């Protein structure tokens, strides 16, 4: 979300840029000319890459594909825990640890091979079918595009290369440089400073309500890809755009 894909470290400034308040329009309205973002910032996992490709592995190891959803929820939860408690580990390390937690909770003994297959599978996730054409349309329209992800720099570079998406992004920004995870506001502030942009010039595109919420709290515009009918957080302001898939997202941005 991400093109020099090897230059992936966001530089954390000592003092983040001032958070500018952004007038968020209702999701049903197209972006007005005054609110057209200068840079589109894409989340990666689930937003662009299809995590469901791992479901057969979880079916094989845990006896149920639903274990994938349990694991990813644990991963997000403990990523935030290690960041909040200043005990940061990279996303892959937390992912492996929470995979072991899930297995322990179900009385399953994971082999090293099982763990490696799942973790390596994350690096080879396919793009959602709507991604390539949508990115082509947005690039042709002249948008600058970068990614902002909780994954490590090496991991996200590998993911985008394997998915055939790397060439669409001028840069990939990882949280590793500041040892915080989205939706910590410091992540969005650091990314804005790194890009030399005002928060109001950035639009996050994500399939996670918590990511969209964090970006808006940092003064960014935001667009929610409601894949599989996922809901928004009711206590948050509505993002600029809500679309069921990336084609709908591109349609709204290109109006």
Coordinates of N, CA and C in Angstrom, one line a residue:
X1 N 1.7 -0.4 0.0 CA 0.0 0.0 0.0 C 1.1 0.3 0.0
X2 N 4.2 0.5 -2.6 CA 4.3 0.6 -1.3 C 5.0 0.7 -0.4
X3 N 8.5 4.1 -8.4 CA 8.4 3.0 -7.2 C 9.7 2.6 -7.0
X4 N 10.2 2.9 -5.9 CA 11.4 2.4 -5.4 C 11.0 1.5 -4.2
X5 N 10.6 0.2 -4.4 CA 10.1 -0.6 -3.3 C 11.1 -0.9 -2.3
X6 N 12.4 -0.7 -2.5 CA 13.4 -1.0 -1.5 C 13.5 0.1 -0.5
X7 N 13.1 1.3 -0.9 CA 13.2 2.5 0.0 C 12.0 2.6 0.8
X8 N 11.9 1.8 1.9 CA 10.6 1.6 2.6 C 10.6 2.1 4.0
X9 N 11.6 2.8 4.4 CA 11.5 3.3 5.8 C 11.0 4.7 5.9
X10 N 9.9 4.9 6.7 CA 9.4 6.2 6.9 C 10.3 6.8 8.0
X11 N 10.7 8.1 7.8 CA 11.5 8.7 8.8 C 10.6 9.5 9.8
X12 N 10.7 9.1 11.1 CA 9.9 9.7 12.1 C 10.5 11.0 12.5
X13 N 9.7 12.1 12.4 CA 10.2 13.4 12.8 C 10.1 13.5 14.3
X14 N 11.0 14.4 14.9 CA 10.9 14.6 16.3 C 9.6 15.2 16.7
X15 N 9.1 16.1 15.9 CA 7.8 16.7 16.1 C 7.0 16.6 14.9
X16 N 5.9 15.8 15.0 CA 5.0 15.5 13.9 C 4.4 16.8 13.4
X17 N 4.0 16.9 12.1 CA 3.3 18.1 11.6 C 2.0 18.3 12.3
X18 N 1.6 19.6 12.4 CA 0.4 19.9 13.0 C -0.8 19.2 12.3
X19 N -1.7 18.6 13.1 CA -2.8 18.0 12.5 C -3.8 19.0 12.1
X20 N -4.2 19.0 10.8 CA -5.1 19.9 10.3 C -6.5 19.3 10.3
X21 N -7.5 20.1 10.7 CA -8.8 19.5 10.7 C -9.3 19.5 9.3
X22 N -10.0 18.4 8.9 CA -10.5 18.1 7.6 C -12.0 18.0 7.6
X23 N -12.7 18.8 6.7 CA -14.1 18.7 6.7 C -14.5 17.4 6.0
X24 N -15.0 16.4 6.7 CA -15.3 15.1 6.1 C -16.7 15.2 5.6
X25 N -16.9 14.9 4.3 CA -18.2 14.9 3.7 C -18.9 13.5 3.9
X26 N -20.2 13.5 3.8 CA -20.9 12.2 3.9 C -20.4 11.3 2.9
X27 N -20.4 10.0 3.2 CA -19.9 9.0 2.3 C -20.6 8.9 0.9
X28 N -21.9 9.4 0.9 CA -22.6 9.3 -0.3 C -22.2 10.3 -1.3
X29 N -21.6 11.4 -0.9 CA -21.2 12.5 -1.8 C -19.9 12.3 -2.4
X30 N -19.7 12.6 -3.7 CA -18.3 12.6 -4.3 C -17.5 13.6 -3.7
X31 N -16.2 13.4 -3.8 CA -15.2 14.4 -3.3 C -15.4 15.7 -4.2
X32 N -15.5 16.9 -3.5 CA -15.5 18.1 -4.2 C -14.1 18.5 -4.6
X33 N -14.0 19.4 -5.5 CA -12.6 19.7 -6.1 C -11.7 20.2 -5.0
X34 N -12.2 20.9 -4.0 CA -11.4 21.4 -2.9 C -10.8 20.3 -2.0
X35 N -11.5 19.1 -2.1 CA -11.1 18.0 -1.2 C -10.3 16.9 -2.0
X36 N -10.0 17.1 -3.3 CA -9.3 16.1 -4.0 C -7.9 15.9 -3.4
X37 N -7.6 14.6 -3.0 CA -6.4 14.4 -2.3 C -5.2 14.5 -3.3
X38 N -4.1 14.9 -2.8 CA -2.8 14.9 -3.6 C -2.2 13.5 -3.7
X39 N -2.3 12.8 -2.6 CA -1.6 11.5 -2.5 C -2.6 10.4 -2.0
X40 N -2.7 9.3 -2.7 CA -3.5 8.2 -2.2 C -2.6 7.2 -1.5
X41 N -3.0 6.9 -0.2 CA -2.2 6.0 0.6 C -3.0 4.7 0.9
X42 N -2.4 3.6 0.4 CA -3.2 2.4 0.4 C -2.7 1.5 1.6
X43 N -3.6 0.9 2.3 CA -3.3 -0.2 3.2 C -3.1 -1.4 2.3
X44 N -2.5 -2.5 2.8 CA -2.1 -3.6 2.0 C -2.9 -4.9 2.3
X45 N -2.7 -5.4 3.5 CA -3.3 -6.7 3.8 C -4.8 -6.5 3.9
X46 N -5.6 -7.4 3.2 CA -7.0 -7.4 3.1 C -7.5 -6.3 2.2
X47 N -6.9 -5.1 2.2 CA -7.4 -4.0 1.3 C -7.0 -4.3 -0.1
X48 N -5.8 -4.7 -0.3 CA -5.3 -5.0 -1.7 C -5.0 -6.4 -1.9
X49 N -4.6 -7.1 -0.9 CA -4.2 -8.5 -1.0 C -5.3 -9.4 -0.3
X50 N -5.6 -10.5 -0.9 CA -6.7 -11.4 -0.4 C -6.2 -12.4 0.7
X51 N -6.5 -12.1 1.9 CA -6.0 -12.9 3.0 C -6.7 -14.3 3.0
X52 N -7.9 -14.4 2.3 CA -8.6 -15.7 2.2 C -7.8 -16.8 1.5
X53 N -6.7 -16.4 0.8 CA -5.9 -17.4 0.2 C -5.2 -18.3 1.2
X54 N -5.1 -17.8 2.5 CA -4.5 -18.6 3.6 C -5.6 -19.6 4.2
X55 N -6.8 -19.5 3.8 CA -7.9 -20.2 4.5 C -7.7 -21.8 4.4
X56 N -7.3 -22.3 3.2 CA -7.0 -23.7 3.2 C -5.9 -24.2 4.1
X57 N -4.9 -23.4 4.4 CA -3.9 -23.8 5.3 C -4.4 -23.9 6.8
X58 N -5.3 -23.0 7.1 CA -5.9 -23.0 8.4 C -6.9 -24.2 8.6
X59 N -7.6 -24.5 7.5 CA -8.5 -25.6 7.4 C -7.7 -26.9 7.7
X60 N -6.5 -27.0 7.0 CA -5.7 -28.2 7.2 C -5.1 -28.3 8.6
X61 N -4.6 -27.2 9.2 CA -4.0 -27.3 10.4 C -4.9 -27.3 11.6
X62 N -6.0 -26.4 11.5 CA -6.9 -26.2 12.7 C -8.2 -26.9 12.5
X63 N -8.5 -27.5 11.3 CA -9.7 -28.2 11.1 C -10.9 -27.3 10.7
X64 N -10.6 -26.0 10.6 CA -11.6 -25.0 10.3 C -11.0 -23.8 9.7
X65 N -11.5 -23.3 8.5 CA -11.0 -22.1 7.9 C -11.3 -20.9 8.7
X66 N -12.3 -21.0 9.6 CA -12.6 -19.8 10.5 C -11.5 -19.4 11.4
X67 N -10.5 -20.4 11.6 CA -9.4 -20.1 12.5 C -8.5 -19.0 11.9
X68 N -8.6 -18.8 10.6 CA -7.9 -17.6 10.0 C -8.4 -16.3 10.5
X69 N -9.7 -16.1 10.7 CA -10.2 -14.9 11.2 C -9.9 -14.7 12.7
X70 N -9.9 -15.8 13.4 CA -9.5 -15.7 14.8 C -8.0 -15.3 14.9
X71 N -7.2 -15.9 14.1 CA -5.7 -15.5 14.2 C -5.5 -14.1 13.8
X72 N -6.1 -13.6 12.7 CA -5.8 -12.3 12.3 C -6.3 -11.3 13.3
X73 N -7.4 -11.6 14.0 CA -7.9 -10.7 15.1 C -6.9 -10.7 16.2
X74 N -6.4 -11.8 16.6 CA -5.4 -11.9 17.6 C -4.1 -11.1 17.2
X75 N -3.7 -11.2 16.0 CA -2.5 -10.5 15.5 C -2.7 -9.0 15.6
X76 N -3.9 -8.5 15.2 CA -4.1 -7.1 15.3 C -4.2 -6.6 16.8
X77 N -4.8 -7.4 17.6 CA -4.9 -7.1 19.0 C -3.5 -7.0 19.7
X78 N -2.7 -8.0 19.5 CA -1.4 -8.0 20.1 C -0.4 -7.1 19.5
X79 N -0.6 -6.8 18.2 CA 0.3 -5.8 17.6 C 0.1 -4.4 18.4
X80 N -1.2 -4.1 18.7 CA -1.4 -2.9 19.4 C -0.9 -3.0 20.8
X81 N -1.0 -4.2 21.4 CA -0.6 -4.4 22.8 C 0.9 -4.1 22.9
X82 N 1.7 -4.7 22.0 CA 3.2 -4.6 22.1 C 3.6 -3.1 21.9
X83 N 2.8 -2.4 21.0 CA 3.2 -1.0 20.7 C 2.8 -0.2 21.9
X84 N 1.6 -0.4 22.5 CA 1.2 0.4 23.6 C 2.0 0.2 24.9
X85 N 2.6 -0.9 25.0 CA 3.4 -1.2 26.2 C 4.9 -1.0 25.9
X86 N 5.3 -0.4 24.8 CA 6.7 -0.2 24.4 C 7.5 -1.5 24.4
X87 N 6.9 -2.5 23.9 CA 7.5 -3.8 23.8 C 7.5 -4.2 22.3
X88 N 7.7 -3.3 21.4 CA 7.5 -3.5 20.0 C 8.3 -4.7 19.4
X89 N 7.6 -5.5 18.6 CA 8.2 -6.5 17.7 C 7.5 -6.3 16.4
X90 N 8.2 -6.7 15.3 CA 7.7 -6.5 14.0 C 6.4 -7.4 13.8
X91 N 5.6 -7.0 12.8 CA 4.3 -7.6 12.5 C 4.5 -9.1 12.3
X92 N 5.5 -9.6 11.6 CA 5.7 -11.0 11.4 C 6.0 -11.7 12.6
X93 N 6.8 -11.2 13.5 CA 7.1 -11.8 14.8 C 5.8 -11.9 15.6
X94 N 5.0 -10.9 15.7 CA 3.8 -10.9 16.4 C 2.8 -11.9 15.8
X95 N 2.8 -12.0 14.5 CA 2.0 -13.0 13.8 C 2.3 -14.4 14.1
X96 N 3.6 -14.7 14.2 CA 4.0 -16.1 14.5 C 3.7 -16.4 16.0
X97 N 3.8 -15.4 16.9 CA 3.5 -15.6 18.3 C 2.0 -15.8 18.5
X98 N 1.2 -15.0 17.8 CA -0.2 -15.2 18.0 C -0.8 -16.5 17.3
X99 N 0.0 -17.0 16.3 CA -0.4 -18.2 15.7 C -0.2 -19.4 16.7
X100 N 0.9 -19.3 17.5 CA 1.2 -20.2 18.6 C 0.1 -20.1 19.7
X101 N -0.3 -18.9 20.0 CA -1.3 -18.7 21.0 C -2.6 -19.4 20.6
X102 N -3.0 -19.2 19.3 CA -4.2 -19.8 18.8 C -4.2 -21.3 18.9
X103 N -3.0 -21.9 18.5 CA -2.9 -23.3 18.6 C -3.0 -23.8 20.0
X104 N -2.3 -23.1 20.9 CA -2.4 -23.5 22.3 C -3.8 -23.5 22.9
X105 N -4.6 -22.5 22.5 CA -5.9 -22.3 22.9 C -6.8 -23.5 22.4
X106 N -6.4 -24.1 21.4 CA -7.2 -25.2 20.8 C -6.6 -26.6 21.0
X107 N -5.5 -26.6 21.8 CA -4.8 -27.9 22.1 C -4.2 -28.5 20.9
X108 N -3.7 -27.7 20.0 CA -3.1 -28.2 18.8 C -1.6 -27.9 18.8
X109 N -0.8 -28.9 18.5 CA 0.6 -28.7 18.4 C 1.1 -28.4 17.0
X110 N 1.5 -27.2 16.8 CA 2.0 -26.8 15.5 C 3.4 -27.2 15.2
X111 N 3.6 -27.8 14.1 CA 5.0 -28.1 13.7 C 5.7 -26.8 13.1
X112 N 7.0 -26.8 13.1 CA 7.7 -25.7 12.5 C 7.3 -25.5 11.0
X113 N 7.1 -26.6 10.3 CA 6.7 -26.6 8.9 C 5.3 -25.9 8.8
X114 N 4.4 -26.2 9.7 CA 3.0 -25.6 9.6 C 3.2 -24.1 9.8
X115 N 3.9 -23.7 10.8 CA 4.1 -22.2 11.0 C 4.7 -21.6 9.9
X116 N 5.8 -22.2 9.3 CA 6.5 -21.6 8.2 C 5.6 -21.5 6.9
X117 N 4.8 -22.5 6.7 CA 3.9 -22.4 5.5 C 2.9 -21.2 5.6
X118 N 2.3 -21.1 6.8 CA 1.4 -20.0 7.0 C 2.1 -18.6 6.9
X119 N 3.2 -18.5 7.6 CA 3.9 -17.2 7.5 C 4.4 -16.8 6.1
X120 N 4.9 -17.9 5.4 CA 5.4 -17.6 4.1 C 4.2 -17.3 3.1
X121 N 3.1 -17.9 3.5 CA 1.9 -17.7 2.7 C 1.5 -16.2 2.7
X122 N 1.7 -15.5 3.8 CA 1.4 -14.1 3.8 C 2.1 -13.3 2.8
X123 N 3.4 -13.8 2.5 CA 4.2 -13.1 1.6 C 3.8 -13.3 0.1
X124 N 2.9 -14.3 -0.1 CA 2.5 -14.6 -1.5 C 1.0 -14.5 -1.7
X125 N 0.4 -13.6 -0.9 CA -1.0 -13.4 -1.1 C -1.3 -12.8 -2.4
X126 N -2.4 -13.3 -3.1 CA -2.7 -12.7 -4.4 C -3.5 -11.4 -4.2
X127 N -3.5 -10.5 -5.2 CA -4.3 -9.3 -5.2 C -5.8 -9.7 -5.3
X128 N -6.6 -8.9 -4.8 CA -8.1 -9.0 -5.1 C -8.2 -8.8 -6.6
X129 N -9.2 -9.4 -7.2 CA -9.4 -9.3 -8.6 C -9.6 -7.9 -9.1
X130 N -10.1 -7.0 -8.3 CA -10.4 -5.6 -8.7 C -9.2 -4.7 -8.6
X131 N -8.0 -5.2 -8.2 CA -6.9 -4.3 -7.9 C -6.2 -3.8 -9.1
X132 N -5.8 -4.7 -10.0 CA -4.9 -4.2 -11.1 C -5.6 -3.2 -12.0
X133 N -6.8 -3.4 -12.4 CA -7.5 -2.4 -13.3 C -7.7 -1.1 -12.5
X134 N -8.1 -1.2 -11.3 CA -8.3 0.0 -10.5 C -7.0 0.8 -10.3
X135 N -5.9 0.2 -10.0 CA -4.7 0.9 -9.9 C -4.2 1.5 -11.2
X136 N -4.5 0.8 -12.3 CA -4.1 1.4 -13.7 C -4.9 2.7 -13.9
X137 N -6.2 2.6 -13.6 CA -7.1 3.8 -13.8 C -6.6 5.0 -13.0
X138 N -6.3 4.7 -11.7 CA -5.9 5.8 -10.8 C -4.5 6.4 -11.2
X139 N -3.6 5.5 -11.7 CA -2.3 6.0 -12.1 C -2.4 6.8 -13.4
X140 N -3.3 6.4 -14.3 CA -3.5 7.1 -15.5 C -4.1 8.5 -15.3
X141 N -4.9 8.6 -14.2 CA -5.5 9.9 -13.8 C -4.5 10.8 -13.2
X142 N -3.3 10.3 -12.9 CA -2.3 11.2 -12.3 C -2.1 11.2 -10.8
X143 N -2.8 10.4 -10.1 CA -2.7 10.3 -8.7 C -1.3 9.8 -8.3
X144 N -0.7 10.4 -7.3 CA 0.5 9.8 -6.6 C -0.1 8.7 -5.7
X145 N 0.6 7.6 -5.6 CA 0.2 6.5 -4.8 C 1.3 5.9 -4.1
X146 N 1.1 5.6 -2.8 CA 2.1 5.0 -1.9 C 1.3 4.0 -1.0
X147 N 2.0 3.2 -0.3 CA 1.4 2.3 0.7 C 1.8 2.6 2.1
X148 N 1.0 2.3 3.0 CA 1.3 2.5 4.5 C 0.8 1.2 5.2
X149 N 1.7 0.5 5.7 CA 1.4 -0.9 6.2 C 2.0 -1.2 7.6
X150 N 1.4 -2.1 8.3 CA 2.0 -2.5 9.6 C 3.1 -3.6 9.3
X151 N 3.2 -4.1 8.1 CA 4.2 -5.1 7.8 C 5.6 -4.5 7.8
X152 N 6.6 -5.3 7.9 CA 8.0 -4.9 7.9 C 8.3 -4.5 6.5
X153 N 9.4 -3.7 6.3 CA 9.8 -3.3 4.9 C 10.1 -4.4 4.0
X154 N 10.8 -5.4 4.5 CA 11.1 -6.6 3.6 C 9.9 -7.3 3.3
X155 N 9.0 -7.5 4.3 CA 7.7 -8.3 4.0 C 6.9 -7.6 3.0
X156 N 6.6 -6.3 3.1 CA 5.7 -5.6 2.2 C 6.3 -5.5 0.8
X157 N 7.6 -5.3 0.7 CA 8.3 -5.3 -0.6 C 8.1 -6.7 -1.3
X158 N 8.2 -7.8 -0.5 CA 8.0 -9.1 -1.1 C 6.6 -9.3 -1.5
X159 N 5.7 -8.9 -0.6 CA 4.2 -9.0 -1.0 C 3.9 -8.3 -2.3
X160 N 4.3 -7.1 -2.4 CA 3.9 -6.3 -3.6 C 4.5 -6.9 -4.8
X161 N 5.8 -7.3 -4.7 CA 6.4 -7.9 -5.9 C 5.7 -9.2 -6.3
X162 N 5.4 -10.0 -5.3 CA 4.8 -11.3 -5.6 C 3.4 -11.1 -6.2
X163 N 2.7 -10.1 -5.8 CA 1.3 -9.8 -6.2 C 1.3 -9.0 -7.6
X164 N 2.5 -8.6 -8.0 CA 2.5 -7.8 -9.3 C 2.0 -6.4 -9.2
X165 N 2.1 -5.8 -7.9 CA 1.6 -4.5 -7.7 C 2.7 -3.4 -7.4
X166 N 3.9 -3.8 -7.3 CA 4.9 -2.9 -6.8 C 5.1 -1.7 -7.7
X167 N 5.0 -1.9 -9.0 CA 5.3 -0.8 -9.9 C 4.2 0.3 -9.9
X168 N 3.1 0.1 -9.2 CA 2.1 1.1 -9.2 C 2.3 2.2 -8.1
X169 N 3.3 1.9 -7.2 CA 3.5 2.7 -6.1 C 4.9 3.4 -6.1
X170 N 4.9 4.6 -5.8 CA 6.2 5.3 -5.8 C 7.0 5.0 -4.5
X171 N 6.4 4.5 -3.5 CA 7.1 4.2 -2.2 C 6.2 3.4 -1.3
X172 N 6.8 2.6 -0.5 CA 6.1 1.8 0.5 C 6.6 2.3 1.9
X173 N 5.7 2.7 2.8 CA 6.1 3.2 4.1 C 5.7 2.1 5.1
X174 N 6.6 1.7 5.9 CA 6.4 0.7 7.0 C 6.4 1.4 8.3
X175 N 5.7 0.8 9.3 CA 5.7 1.4 10.6 C 7.0 1.1 11.4
X176 N 7.8 0.2 10.9 CA 9.0 -0.2 11.6 C 9.9 0.9 12.1
X177 N 9.9 2.0 11.3 CA 10.9 3.1 11.6 C 10.5 3.8 12.9
X178 N 9.2 3.7 13.3 CA 8.8 4.4 14.5 C 8.3 3.5 15.6
X179 N 8.3 2.2 15.3 CA 8.0 1.2 16.3 C 6.6 1.4 16.9
X180 N 5.7 1.8 16.1 CA 4.2 1.9 16.4 C 3.4 1.2 15.4
X181 N 2.2 0.8 15.6 CA 1.4 0.2 14.6 C 0.2 1.1 14.4
X182 N -0.4 1.1 13.2 CA -1.7 1.7 12.9 C -2.7 1.1 13.9
X183 N -3.6 1.8 14.4 CA -4.0 3.2 14.1 C -3.4 4.2 15.1
X184 N -2.2 4.0 15.6 CA -1.5 5.0 16.4 C -1.4 6.3 15.6
X185 N -1.8 7.4 16.1 CA -1.8 8.7 15.3 C -0.4 9.0 14.9
X186 N 0.6 8.6 15.7 CA 2.0 8.9 15.3 C 2.4 8.3 13.9
X187 N 1.8 7.2 13.6 CA 2.1 6.6 12.3 C 1.6 7.5 11.2
X188 N 0.4 8.0 11.2 CA -0.1 8.9 10.2 C 0.6 10.2 10.1
X189 N 1.0 10.7 11.3 CA 1.7 12.0 11.3 C 3.1 11.8 10.7
X190 N 3.8 10.7 11.1 CA 5.1 10.5 10.6 C 5.1 10.3 9.1
X191 N 4.0 9.6 8.6 CA 3.9 9.3 7.1 C 3.7 10.6 6.4
X192 N 2.9 11.5 6.9 CA 2.6 12.8 6.3 C 3.9 13.6 6.2
X193 N 4.7 13.6 7.3 CA 5.9 14.4 7.4 C 6.9 13.8 6.4
X194 N 7.0 12.5 6.3 CA 7.9 11.8 5.4 C 7.5 12.2 3.9
X195 N 6.3 12.3 3.6 CA 5.8 12.6 2.3 C 5.8 14.1 1.9
X196 N 6.1 14.9 3.0 CA 6.1 16.3 2.8 C 4.7 16.9 2.4
X197 N 3.7 16.3 3.0 CA 2.3 16.6 2.7 C 1.5 17.0 4.0
X198 N 0.6 17.9 3.8 CA -0.4 18.2 4.9 C -1.3 17.1 5.0
X199 N -1.8 16.8 6.3 CA -2.7 15.7 6.4 C -3.9 15.8 5.5
X200 N -4.4 17.0 5.3 CA -5.6 17.2 4.4 C -5.3 16.9 3.0
X201 N -4.1 16.7 2.6 CA -3.7 16.4 1.2 C -3.6 14.8 1.0
X202 N -3.8 14.1 2.0 CA -3.7 12.6 2.0 C -5.1 11.9 2.1
X203 N -5.2 10.9 1.4 CA -6.4 10.0 1.6 C -6.0 8.6 1.8
X204 N -6.4 8.0 2.9 CA -6.1 6.6 3.2 C -7.2 5.8 2.6
X205 N -6.8 4.7 1.9 CA -7.8 3.7 1.4 C -7.5 2.4 2.1
X206 N -8.5 2.0 2.8 CA -8.3 0.8 3.7 C -9.6 0.0 3.8
X207 N -9.5 -1.3 4.1 CA -10.6 -2.2 4.3 C -10.9 -2.4 5.8
X208 N -10.2 -1.6 6.6 CA -10.3 -1.8 8.1 C -10.9 -0.5 8.7
X209 N -12.0 -0.7 9.4 CA -12.6 0.5 10.0 C -11.7 1.2 11.0
X210 N -10.9 0.5 11.7 CA -10.0 1.1 12.7 C -8.9 1.9 12.0
X211 N -8.4 1.5 10.9 CA -7.4 2.2 10.1 C -8.0 3.5 9.6
X212 N -9.2 3.4 9.0 CA -9.9 4.6 8.5 C -10.1 5.6 9.6
X213 N -10.5 5.1 10.8 CA -10.8 5.9 12.0 C -9.5 6.7 12.4
X214 N -8.4 5.9 12.5 CA -7.1 6.5 12.9 C -6.7 7.6 11.9
X215 N -6.8 7.4 10.6 CA -6.4 8.4 9.6 C -7.2 9.6 9.8
X216 N -8.5 9.5 9.9 CA -9.4 10.7 10.1 C -9.1 11.4 11.3
X217 N -8.7 10.7 12.4 CA -8.4 11.4 13.7 C -7.1 12.2 13.5
X218 N -6.2 11.8 12.6 CA -5.0 12.5 12.3 C -5.2 13.6 11.3
X219 N -6.4 13.8 10.8 CA -6.7 14.9 9.9 C -6.7 14.5 8.5
X220 N -6.5 13.3 8.2 CA -6.5 12.8 6.8 C -7.9 12.7 6.3
X221 N -8.1 12.6 5.0 CA -9.3 12.1 4.4 C -9.2 10.6 4.4
X222 N -10.3 9.9 4.2 CA -10.2 8.4 4.2 C -11.3 7.9 3.3
X223 N -11.1 6.7 2.8 CA -12.0 5.9 2.0 C -12.0 4.5 2.5
X224 N -13.2 4.0 2.7 CA -13.4 2.6 3.3 C -13.9 1.7 2.2
X225 N -13.1 0.6 2.0 CA -13.5 -0.5 1.1 C -14.2 -1.5 1.9
X226 N -15.5 -1.6 1.8 CA -16.3 -2.5 2.7 C -16.3 -3.9 2.1
X227 N -15.2 -4.5 2.0 CA -15.1 -5.9 1.4 C -15.9 -6.8 2.3
X228 N -16.7 -7.7 1.6 CA -17.5 -8.7 2.3 C -18.5 -8.1 3.3
X229 N -18.9 -6.8 3.0 CA -19.9 -6.2 3.8 C -19.5 -5.8 5.2
X230 N -18.2 -5.6 5.3 CA -17.7 -5.2 6.6 C -18.2 -3.8 7.0
X231 N -18.6 -3.6 8.3 CA -19.2 -2.4 8.8 C -18.1 -1.3 9.2
X232 N -18.6 -0.1 9.3 CA -17.8 1.0 9.8 C -18.0 1.0 11.3
X233 N -17.1 1.7 12.0 CA -17.2 1.9 13.5 C -18.2 3.0 13.7
X234 N -19.3 2.7 14.5 CA -20.4 3.6 14.6 C -20.0 5.0 15.3
X235 N -19.0 5.0 16.1 CA -18.6 6.2 16.8 C -17.7 7.1 16.0
X236 N -17.3 6.7 14.9 CA -16.4 7.5 14.0 C -17.2 8.3 13.0
X237 N -16.6 9.4 12.6 CA -17.2 10.1 11.5 C -17.2 9.3 10.2
X238 N -18.2 9.5 9.3 CA -18.2 8.8 8.1 C -17.0 9.3 7.2
X239 N -16.3 8.3 6.5 CA -15.2 8.7 5.6 C -15.8 9.4 4.4
X240 N -14.9 9.9 3.6 CA -15.2 10.6 2.4 C -15.9 9.7 1.4
X241 N -15.5 8.5 1.3 CA -16.0 7.5 0.3 C -16.2 6.2 1.1
X242 N -17.3 5.5 0.8 CA -17.5 4.1 1.2 C -17.9 3.4 -0.1
X243 N -17.2 2.3 -0.4 CA -17.5 1.5 -1.6 C -17.3 0.0 -1.3
X244 N -18.0 -0.8 -2.0 CA -18.0 -2.3 -1.7 C -16.7 -2.9 -2.2
X245 N -16.0 -2.3 -3.1 CA -14.8 -2.9 -3.7 C -13.9 -1.8 -4.2
X246 N -12.8 -2.2 -4.8 CA -11.9 -1.2 -5.3 C -12.3 -0.5 -6.6
X247 N -13.1 -1.2 -7.4 CA -13.7 -0.6 -8.6 C -14.6 0.6 -8.2
X248 N -15.4 0.3 -7.2 CA -16.3 1.4 -6.7 C -15.5 2.6 -6.1
X249 N -14.4 2.2 -5.5 CA -13.5 3.3 -4.9 C -12.9 4.1 -6.0
X250 N -12.4 3.5 -7.1 CA -11.8 4.2 -8.2 C -12.9 5.0 -8.9
X251 N -14.1 4.5 -9.1 CA -15.1 5.2 -9.7 C -15.4 6.5 -8.9
X252 N -15.5 6.5 -7.6 CA -15.8 7.6 -6.8 C -14.6 8.7 -6.9
X253 N -13.4 8.2 -6.9 CA -12.3 9.1 -7.0 C -12.1 9.8 -8.3
X254 N -12.6 9.1 -9.3 CA -12.5 9.7 -10.7 C -13.7 10.4 -11.2
X255 N -14.7 10.6 -10.3 CA -15.9 11.4 -10.7 C -15.5 12.9 -11.0

